[in-house]
mmCIF file of N, CA and C in Angstrom:
data_model
loop_
_atom_site.group_PDB
_atom_site.id
_atom_site.type_symbol
_atom_site.label_atom_id
_atom_site.label_comp_id
_atom_site.label_asym_id
_atom_site.label_seq_id
_atom_site.Cartn_x
_atom_site.Cartn_y
_atom_site.Cartn_z
ATOM 1 N N VAL A 1 0.848 -1.195 0.000
ATOM 2 C CA VAL A 1 0.000 0.000 0.000
ATOM 3 C C VAL A 1 0.876 1.235 0.000
ATOM 4 N N GLN A 2 0.522 2.199 -0.819
ATOM 5 C CA GLN A 2 1.237 3.473 -0.846
ATOM 6 C C GLN A 2 0.264 4.613 -0.595
ATOM 7 N N LEU A 3 0.732 5.615 0.156
ATOM 8 C CA LEU A 3 -0.046 6.800 0.430
ATOM 9 C C LEU A 3 0.595 7.989 -0.269
ATOM 10 N N GLN A 4 -0.229 8.821 -0.883
ATOM 11 C CA GLN A 4 0.259 9.980 -1.621
ATOM 12 C C GLN A 4 -0.459 11.227 -1.124
ATOM 13 N N ALA A 5 0.301 12.092 -0.453
ATOM 14 C CA ALA A 5 -0.268 13.337 0.069
ATOM 15 C C ALA A 5 -0.136 14.447 -0.965
ATOM 16 N N SER A 6 -1.120 15.326 -0.982
ATOM 17 C CA SER A 6 -1.095 16.460 -1.898
ATOM 18 C C SER A 6 -1.881 17.611 -1.298
ATOM 19 N N GLY A 7 -1.735 18.775 -1.919
ATOM 20 C CA GLY A 7 -2.531 19.925 -1.506
ATOM 21 C C GLY A 7 -1.772 21.005 -0.769
ATOM 22 N N GLY A 8 -0.509 20.755 -0.464
ATOM 23 C CA GLY A 8 0.270 21.766 0.229
ATOM 24 C C GLY A 8 0.570 22.947 -0.669
ATOM 25 N N GLY A 9 1.079 23.999 -0.058
ATOM 26 C CA GLY A 9 1.420 25.185 -0.825
ATOM 27 C C GLY A 9 1.667 26.363 0.075
ATOM 28 N N LEU A 10 1.746 27.530 -0.555
ATOM 29 C CA LEU A 10 1.975 28.784 0.161
ATOM 30 C C LEU A 10 0.651 29.527 0.306
ATOM 31 N N VAL A 11 0.373 29.944 1.526
ATOM 32 C CA VAL A 11 -0.880 30.651 1.789
ATOM 33 C C VAL A 11 -0.621 31.739 2.813
ATOM 34 N N GLN A 12 -1.384 32.801 2.746
ATOM 35 C CA GLN A 12 -1.247 33.869 3.721
ATOM 36 C C GLN A 12 -1.956 33.498 5.014
ATOM 37 N N ALA A 13 -1.512 34.078 6.086
ATOM 38 C CA ALA A 13 -2.158 33.859 7.382
ATOM 39 C C ALA A 13 -3.645 34.198 7.274
ATOM 40 N N GLY A 14 -4.449 33.327 7.868
ATOM 41 C CA GLY A 14 -5.895 33.487 7.786
ATOM 42 C C GLY A 14 -6.530 32.724 6.645
ATOM 43 N N GLY A 15 -5.702 32.223 5.746
ATOM 44 C CA GLY A 15 -6.201 31.495 4.595
ATOM 45 C C GLY A 15 -6.487 30.039 4.904
ATOM 46 N N SER A 16 -6.841 29.315 3.855
ATOM 47 C CA SER A 16 -7.225 27.911 3.996
ATOM 48 C C SER A 16 -6.501 27.047 2.965
ATOM 49 N N LEU A 17 -6.300 25.810 3.321
ATOM 50 C CA LEU A 17 -5.792 24.785 2.414
ATOM 51 C C LEU A 17 -6.489 23.474 2.746
ATOM 52 N N ARG A 18 -6.585 22.637 1.745
ATOM 53 C CA ARG A 18 -7.127 21.301 1.950
ATOM 54 C C ARG A 18 -6.102 20.275 1.489
ATOM 55 N N LEU A 19 -5.665 19.461 2.394
ATOM 56 C CA LEU A 19 -4.735 18.385 2.081
ATOM 57 C C LEU A 19 -5.511 17.094 1.819
ATOM 58 N N SER A 20 -5.008 16.331 0.885
ATOM 59 C CA SER A 20 -5.627 15.047 0.568
ATOM 60 C C SER A 20 -4.572 13.954 0.574
ATOM 61 N N CYS A 21 -5.008 12.759 0.890
ATOM 62 C CA CYS A 21 -4.107 11.607 0.900
ATOM 63 C C CYS A 21 -4.790 10.474 0.155
ATOM 64 N N ALA A 22 -4.244 10.146 -0.981
ATOM 65 C CA ALA A 22 -4.785 9.058 -1.789
ATOM 66 C C ALA A 22 -4.000 7.786 -1.521
ATOM 67 N N THR A 23 -4.645 6.662 -1.707
ATOM 68 C CA THR A 23 -3.974 5.390 -1.466
ATOM 69 C C THR A 23 -3.991 4.546 -2.737
ATOM 70 N N SER A 24 -2.995 3.713 -2.840
ATOM 71 C CA SER A 24 -2.963 2.734 -3.910
ATOM 72 C C SER A 24 -2.621 1.397 -3.302
ATOM 73 N N GLY A 25 -3.178 0.350 -3.858
ATOM 74 C CA GLY A 25 -2.978 -0.964 -3.289
ATOM 75 C C GLY A 25 -4.212 -1.421 -2.542
ATOM 76 N N SER A 26 -4.192 -2.650 -2.111
ATOM 77 C CA SER A 26 -5.353 -3.257 -1.464
ATOM 78 C C SER A 26 -5.294 -3.082 0.046
ATOM 79 N N ILE A 27 -6.362 -2.550 0.605
ATOM 80 C CA ILE A 27 -6.472 -2.377 2.055
ATOM 81 C C ILE A 27 -7.575 -3.287 2.573
ATOM 82 N N PHE A 28 -7.237 -4.115 3.546
ATOM 83 C CA PHE A 28 -8.228 -5.020 4.112
ATOM 84 C C PHE A 28 -9.080 -4.299 5.159
ATOM 85 N N SER A 29 -8.421 -3.570 6.044
ATOM 86 C CA SER A 29 -9.163 -2.809 7.042
ATOM 87 C C SER A 29 -8.324 -1.656 7.567
ATOM 88 N N VAL A 30 -9.011 -0.671 8.108
ATOM 89 C CA VAL A 30 -8.371 0.537 8.607
ATOM 90 C C VAL A 30 -8.654 0.672 10.097
ATOM 91 N N ASN A 31 -7.610 0.863 10.871
ATOM 92 C CA ASN A 31 -7.775 1.137 12.293
ATOM 93 C C ASN A 31 -8.005 2.640 12.480
ATOM 94 N N TYR A 32 -7.129 3.430 11.894
ATOM 95 C CA TYR A 32 -7.313 4.872 11.904
ATOM 96 C C TYR A 32 -6.484 5.516 10.811
ATOM 97 N N TRP A 33 -6.866 6.739 10.460
ATOM 98 C CA TRP A 33 -6.095 7.614 9.590
ATOM 99 C C TRP A 33 -5.644 8.812 10.438
ATOM 100 N N ALA A 34 -4.518 9.392 10.039
ATOM 101 C CA ALA A 34 -4.026 10.535 10.803
ATOM 102 C C ALA A 34 -3.204 11.454 9.913
ATOM 103 N N TRP A 35 -3.072 12.676 10.355
ATOM 104 C CA TRP A 35 -2.152 13.642 9.768
ATOM 105 C C TRP A 35 -1.163 14.068 10.847
ATOM 106 N N TYR A 36 0.097 14.078 10.472
ATOM 107 C CA TYR A 36 1.168 14.569 11.330
ATOM 108 C C TYR A 36 1.831 15.749 10.620
ATOM 109 N N ARG A 37 2.591 16.499 11.373
ATOM 110 C CA ARG A 37 3.375 17.560 10.758
ATOM 111 C C ARG A 37 4.716 17.683 11.454
ATOM 112 N N GLN A 38 5.675 18.172 10.681
ATOM 113 C CA GLN A 38 7.018 18.353 11.210
ATOM 114 C C GLN A 38 7.550 19.690 10.734
ATOM 115 N N ALA A 39 7.742 20.581 11.689
ATOM 116 C CA ALA A 39 8.315 21.884 11.390
ATOM 117 C C ALA A 39 9.840 21.771 11.398
ATOM 118 N N PRO A 40 10.539 22.691 10.747
ATOM 119 C CA PRO A 40 12.005 22.622 10.710
ATOM 120 C C PRO A 40 12.597 22.577 12.107
ATOM 121 N N GLY A 41 13.462 21.612 12.328
ATOM 122 C CA GLY A 41 14.146 21.492 13.611
ATOM 123 C C GLY A 41 13.306 20.932 14.730
ATOM 124 N N LYS A 42 12.107 20.472 14.418
ATOM 125 C CA LYS A 42 11.220 19.942 15.445
ATOM 126 C C LYS A 42 10.834 18.510 15.144
ATOM 127 N N GLU A 43 10.246 17.867 16.135
ATOM 128 C CA GLU A 43 9.799 16.494 15.966
ATOM 129 C C GLU A 43 8.485 16.453 15.179
ATOM 130 N N ARG A 44 8.198 15.274 14.664
ATOM 131 C CA ARG A 44 6.936 15.067 13.976
ATOM 132 C C ARG A 44 5.834 14.902 15.018
ATOM 133 N N ASP A 45 4.793 15.710 14.901
ATOM 134 C CA ASP A 45 3.713 15.710 15.877
ATOM 135 C C ASP A 45 2.376 15.357 15.238
ATOM 136 N N LEU A 46 1.534 14.735 16.020
ATOM 137 C CA LEU A 46 0.196 14.401 15.572
ATOM 138 C C LEU A 46 -0.639 15.675 15.468
ATOM 139 N N VAL A 47 -1.332 15.829 14.357
ATOM 140 C CA VAL A 47 -2.216 16.972 14.137
ATOM 141 C C VAL A 47 -3.672 16.559 14.333
ATOM 142 N N ALA A 48 -4.062 15.475 13.665
ATOM 143 C CA ALA A 48 -5.459 15.037 13.719
ATOM 144 C C ALA A 48 -5.523 13.556 13.412
ATOM 145 N N LEU A 49 -6.536 12.908 13.968
ATOM 146 C CA LEU A 49 -6.694 11.467 13.794
ATOM 147 C C LEU A 49 -8.171 11.161 13.707
ATOM 148 N N ILE A 50 -8.516 10.214 12.835
ATOM 149 C CA ILE A 50 -9.902 9.759 12.756
ATOM 150 C C ILE A 50 -9.902 8.241 12.812
ATOM 151 N N LYS A 51 -10.612 7.701 13.778
ATOM 152 C CA LYS A 51 -10.667 6.273 13.974
ATOM 153 C C LYS A 51 -11.699 5.636 13.036
ATOM 154 N N SER A 52 -11.651 4.321 12.960
ATOM 155 C CA SER A 52 -12.615 3.619 12.114
ATOM 156 C C SER A 52 -14.045 3.875 12.567
ATOM 157 N N SER A 53 -14.203 4.181 13.853
ATOM 158 C CA SER A 53 -15.531 4.483 14.392
ATOM 159 C C SER A 53 -16.019 5.863 13.984
ATOM 160 N N GLY A 54 -15.106 6.678 13.492
ATOM 161 C CA GLY A 54 -15.454 8.049 13.144
ATOM 162 C C GLY A 54 -15.062 9.061 14.199
ATOM 163 N N ILE A 55 -14.627 8.577 15.347
ATOM 164 C CA ILE A 55 -14.188 9.472 16.406
ATOM 165 C C ILE A 55 -12.913 10.182 15.969
ATOM 166 N N THR A 56 -12.866 11.485 16.252
ATOM 167 C CA THR A 56 -11.709 12.280 15.845
ATOM 168 C C THR A 56 -10.988 12.850 17.057
ATOM 169 N N ASN A 57 -9.707 13.058 16.893
ATOM 170 C CA ASN A 57 -8.884 13.714 17.900
ATOM 171 C C ASN A 57 -8.032 14.768 17.213
ATOM 172 N N TYR A 58 -7.835 15.876 17.891
ATOM 173 C CA TYR A 58 -7.041 16.964 17.326
ATOM 174 C C TYR A 58 -6.022 17.465 18.343
ATOM 175 N N ALA A 59 -4.911 17.924 17.832
ATOM 176 C CA ALA A 59 -3.969 18.631 18.684
ATOM 177 C C ALA A 59 -4.635 19.919 19.158
ATOM 178 N N ASP A 60 -4.319 20.318 20.366
ATOM 179 C CA ASP A 60 -4.945 21.518 20.920
ATOM 180 C C ASP A 60 -4.717 22.736 20.023
ATOM 181 N N SER A 61 -3.572 22.782 19.403
ATOM 182 C CA SER A 61 -3.201 23.951 18.602
ATOM 183 C C SER A 61 -4.038 24.116 17.339
ATOM 184 N N VAL A 62 -4.739 23.063 16.923
ATOM 185 C CA VAL A 62 -5.516 23.149 15.679
ATOM 186 C C VAL A 62 -7.013 22.967 15.897
ATOM 187 N N LYS A 63 -7.409 22.706 17.115
ATOM 188 C CA LYS A 63 -8.834 22.504 17.396
ATOM 189 C C LYS A 63 -9.647 23.721 16.978
ATOM 190 N N GLY A 64 -10.760 23.445 16.294
ATOM 191 C CA GLY A 64 -11.617 24.526 15.832
ATOM 192 C C GLY A 64 -11.192 25.123 14.509
ATOM 193 N N ARG A 65 -10.005 24.769 14.033
ATOM 194 C CA ARG A 65 -9.513 25.310 12.755
ATOM 195 C C ARG A 65 -9.348 24.229 11.697
ATOM 196 N N PHE A 66 -8.949 23.042 12.115
ATOM 197 C CA PHE A 66 -8.696 21.940 11.190
ATOM 198 C C PHE A 66 -9.788 20.888 11.335
ATOM 199 N N THR A 67 -10.090 20.229 10.225
ATOM 200 C CA THR A 67 -11.065 19.145 10.235
ATOM 201 C C THR A 67 -10.539 17.981 9.410
ATOM 202 N N ILE A 68 -10.485 16.820 10.034
ATOM 203 C CA ILE A 68 -10.064 15.608 9.329
ATOM 204 C C ILE A 68 -11.315 14.863 8.877
ATOM 205 N N SER A 69 -11.244 14.308 7.679
ATOM 206 C CA SER A 69 -12.366 13.535 7.161
ATOM 207 C C SER A 69 -11.838 12.390 6.312
ATOM 208 N N ARG A 70 -12.678 11.441 6.033
ATOM 209 C CA ARG A 70 -12.239 10.276 5.268
ATOM 210 C C ARG A 70 -13.327 9.894 4.279
ATOM 211 N N ASP A 71 -12.929 9.192 3.259
ATOM 212 C CA ASP A 71 -13.846 8.590 2.301
ATOM 213 C C ASP A 71 -13.561 7.098 2.330
ATOM 214 N N ASN A 72 -14.402 6.355 2.995
ATOM 215 C CA ASN A 72 -14.144 4.927 3.167
ATOM 216 C C ASN A 72 -14.145 4.184 1.831
ATOM 217 N N ALA A 73 -15.010 4.590 0.935
ATOM 218 C CA ALA A 73 -15.105 3.904 -0.355
ATOM 219 C C ALA A 73 -13.824 4.057 -1.163
ATOM 220 N N LYS A 74 -13.204 5.225 -1.048
ATOM 221 C CA LYS A 74 -11.993 5.496 -1.828
ATOM 222 C C LYS A 74 -10.726 5.295 -1.007
ATOM 223 N N SER A 75 -10.885 5.013 0.280
ATOM 224 C CA SER A 75 -9.727 4.865 1.170
ATOM 225 C C SER A 75 -8.828 6.090 1.103
ATOM 226 N N THR A 76 -9.451 7.241 1.253
ATOM 227 C CA THR A 76 -8.702 8.491 1.253
ATOM 228 C C THR A 76 -9.016 9.264 2.530
ATOM 229 N N VAL A 77 -8.121 10.149 2.864
ATOM 230 C CA VAL A 77 -8.306 10.987 4.041
ATOM 231 C C VAL A 77 -7.909 12.407 3.680
ATOM 232 N N SER A 78 -8.611 13.378 4.248
ATOM 233 C CA SER A 78 -8.345 14.777 3.946
ATOM 234 C C SER A 78 -8.200 15.573 5.227
ATOM 235 N N LEU A 79 -7.579 16.721 5.091
ATOM 236 C CA LEU A 79 -7.434 17.639 6.218
ATOM 237 C C LEU A 79 -7.772 19.034 5.719
ATOM 238 N N GLN A 80 -8.884 19.560 6.176
ATOM 239 C CA GLN A 80 -9.274 20.926 5.851
ATOM 240 C C GLN A 80 -8.665 21.841 6.904
ATOM 241 N N MET A 81 -7.878 22.793 6.443
ATOM 242 C CA MET A 81 -7.173 23.682 7.356
ATOM 243 C C MET A 81 -7.641 25.110 7.110
ATOM 244 N N ASN A 82 -8.278 25.685 8.101
ATOM 245 C CA ASN A 82 -8.783 27.054 8.015
ATOM 246 C C ASN A 82 -8.056 27.941 9.021
ATOM 247 N N SER A 83 -8.166 29.224 8.813
ATOM 248 C CA SER A 83 -7.556 30.205 9.726
ATOM 249 C C SER A 83 -6.100 29.866 9.989
ATOM 250 N N LEU A 84 -5.382 29.614 8.931
ATOM 251 C CA LEU A 84 -3.995 29.184 9.065
ATOM 252 C C LEU A 84 -3.131 30.270 9.677
ATOM 253 N N LYS A 85 -2.155 29.826 10.447
ATOM 254 C CA LYS A 85 -1.228 30.709 11.147
ATOM 255 C C LYS A 85 0.191 30.387 10.701
ATOM 256 N N PRO A 86 1.103 31.336 10.818
ATOM 257 C CA PRO A 86 2.498 31.047 10.449
ATOM 258 C C PRO A 86 3.066 29.843 11.193
ATOM 259 N N GLU A 87 2.632 29.626 12.407
ATOM 260 C CA GLU A 87 3.137 28.478 13.171
ATOM 261 C C GLU A 87 2.610 27.141 12.667
ATOM 262 N N ASP A 88 1.692 27.164 11.712
ATOM 263 C CA ASP A 88 1.242 25.923 11.074
ATOM 264 C C ASP A 88 2.196 25.480 9.958
ATOM 265 N N THR A 89 3.171 26.307 9.652
ATOM 266 C CA THR A 89 4.134 25.969 8.614
ATOM 267 C C THR A 89 4.886 24.705 8.972
ATOM 268 N N ALA A 90 4.835 23.723 8.081
ATOM 269 C CA ALA A 90 5.466 22.427 8.333
ATOM 270 C C ALA A 90 5.282 21.534 7.111
ATOM 271 N N VAL A 91 5.977 20.424 7.137
ATOM 272 C CA VAL A 91 5.678 19.343 6.190
ATOM 273 C C VAL A 91 4.614 18.466 6.839
ATOM 274 N N TYR A 92 3.543 18.237 6.112
ATOM 275 C CA TYR A 92 2.426 17.458 6.624
ATOM 276 C C TYR A 92 2.460 16.057 6.014
ATOM 277 N N TYR A 93 2.327 15.070 6.873
ATOM 278 C CA TYR A 93 2.376 13.670 6.462
ATOM 279 C C TYR A 93 1.052 12.981 6.768
ATOM 280 N N CYS A 94 0.545 12.230 5.805
ATOM 281 C CA CYS A 94 -0.610 11.401 6.116
ATOM 282 C C CYS A 94 -0.130 10.041 6.598
ATOM 283 N N ASN A 95 -0.929 9.453 7.401
ATOM 284 C CA ASN A 95 -0.576 8.193 8.055
ATOM 285 C C ASN A 95 -1.815 7.322 8.133
ATOM 286 N N GLY A 96 -1.632 6.047 7.870
ATOM 287 C CA GLY A 96 -2.734 5.109 8.024
ATOM 288 C C GLY A 96 -2.276 3.903 8.816
ATOM 289 N N ASN A 97 -3.064 3.527 9.789
ATOM 290 C CA ASN A 97 -2.816 2.290 10.541
ATOM 291 C C ASN A 97 -3.725 1.242 9.932
ATOM 292 N N LEU A 98 -3.129 0.376 9.115
ATOM 293 C CA LEU A 98 -3.903 -0.437 8.184
ATOM 294 C C LEU A 98 -3.527 -1.914 8.262
ATOM 295 N N ARG A 99 -4.449 -2.729 7.776
ATOM 296 C CA ARG A 99 -4.140 -4.137 7.503
ATOM 297 C C ARG A 99 -4.323 -4.367 6.014
ATOM 298 N N ILE A 100 -3.395 -5.075 5.425
ATOM 299 C CA ILE A 100 -3.490 -5.346 3.992
ATOM 300 C C ILE A 100 -4.066 -6.724 3.715
ATOM 301 N N GLY A 101 -4.273 -7.512 4.764
ATOM 302 C CA GLY A 101 -4.849 -8.827 4.609
ATOM 303 C C GLY A 101 -5.448 -9.298 5.916
ATOM 304 N N GLU A 102 -6.282 -10.321 5.839
ATOM 305 C CA GLU A 102 -6.978 -10.807 7.026
ATOM 306 C C GLU A 102 -6.004 -11.306 8.086
ATOM 307 N N LEU A 103 -4.896 -11.844 7.670
ATOM 308 C CA LEU A 103 -3.925 -12.382 8.618
ATOM 309 C C LEU A 103 -2.788 -11.405 8.903
ATOM 310 N N SER A 104 -2.861 -10.240 8.326
ATOM 311 C CA SER A 104 -1.799 -9.259 8.513
ATOM 312 C C SER A 104 -2.059 -8.423 9.749
ATOM 313 N N PRO A 105 -1.013 -8.031 10.447
ATOM 314 C CA PRO A 105 -1.204 -7.143 11.594
ATOM 315 C C PRO A 105 -1.414 -5.708 11.131
ATOM 316 N N TYR A 106 -1.993 -4.898 11.981
ATOM 317 C CA TYR A 106 -2.064 -3.474 11.701
ATOM 318 C C TYR A 106 -0.651 -2.896 11.761
ATOM 319 N N ARG A 107 -0.331 -2.059 10.825
ATOM 320 C CA ARG A 107 0.945 -1.361 10.836
ATOM 321 C C ARG A 107 0.772 0.014 10.215
ATOM 322 N N ALA A 108 1.778 0.849 10.462
ATOM 323 C CA ALA A 108 1.711 2.224 9.994
ATOM 324 C C ALA A 108 2.217 2.342 8.565
ATOM 325 N N TYR A 109 1.492 3.085 7.772
ATOM 326 C CA TYR A 109 1.900 3.438 6.413
ATOM 327 C C TYR A 109 1.939 4.965 6.333
ATOM 328 N N TRP A 110 2.958 5.479 5.647
ATOM 329 C CA TRP A 110 3.175 6.916 5.594
ATOM 330 C C TRP A 110 3.184 7.424 4.160
ATOM 331 N N GLY A 111 2.620 8.616 3.985
ATOM 332 C CA GLY A 111 2.780 9.325 2.735
ATOM 333 C C GLY A 111 4.098 10.068 2.728
ATOM 334 N N GLN A 112 4.419 10.680 1.606
ATOM 335 C CA GLN A 112 5.730 11.287 1.427
ATOM 336 C C GLN A 112 5.836 12.681 2.017
ATOM 337 N N GLY A 113 4.733 13.289 2.409
ATOM 338 C CA GLY A 113 4.776 14.633 2.971
ATOM 339 C C GLY A 113 4.478 15.696 1.947
ATOM 340 N N THR A 114 3.787 16.725 2.395
ATOM 341 C CA THR A 114 3.496 17.871 1.540
ATOM 342 C C THR A 114 3.727 19.142 2.359
ATOM 343 N N LEU A 115 4.422 20.094 1.756
ATOM 344 C CA LEU A 115 4.851 21.285 2.486
ATOM 345 C C LEU A 115 3.757 22.335 2.515
ATOM 346 N N VAL A 116 3.466 22.803 3.708
ATOM 347 C CA VAL A 116 2.537 23.915 3.906
ATOM 348 C C VAL A 116 3.328 25.088 4.472
ATOM 349 N N THR A 117 3.258 26.216 3.796
ATOM 350 C CA THR A 117 3.946 27.421 4.248
ATOM 351 C C THR A 117 2.916 28.528 4.414
ATOM 352 N N VAL A 118 2.865 29.063 5.621
ATOM 353 C CA VAL A 118 1.916 30.138 5.917
ATOM 354 C C VAL A 118 2.705 31.410 6.168
ATOM 355 N N SER A 119 2.470 32.401 5.344
ATOM 356 C CA SER A 119 3.188 33.672 5.472
ATOM 357 C C SER A 119 2.391 34.644 6.340
ATOM 358 N N SER A 120 3.133 35.476 7.044
ATOM 359 C CA SER A 120 2.465 36.433 7.953
ATOM 360 C C SER A 120 2.131 37.728 7.228
#
């Protein structure tokens, strides 16, 4: 399974971007989808997560501004980012905790990252 993130770019503070993560390959089941981000010189941090149940979790810094969603039929996940701030500047990675077969364990799959730059 491969994940492909897209939608990053340069935006002014207060603007919006929508990130998407497409998948290729066969997925048997999904435990959760997530978006992480990594700013220069910092660790990769969880931004948002959506479980198979539909329950979502967000980092405190993005609550009320970002929304994670999924399309189960297409096995894709998106991140709508509104009211962007310069501190949101980072490379954003999509992540899926997936099984590729009935006998396979859940494991993490990562997209390649997409750069979001928010100018002040």
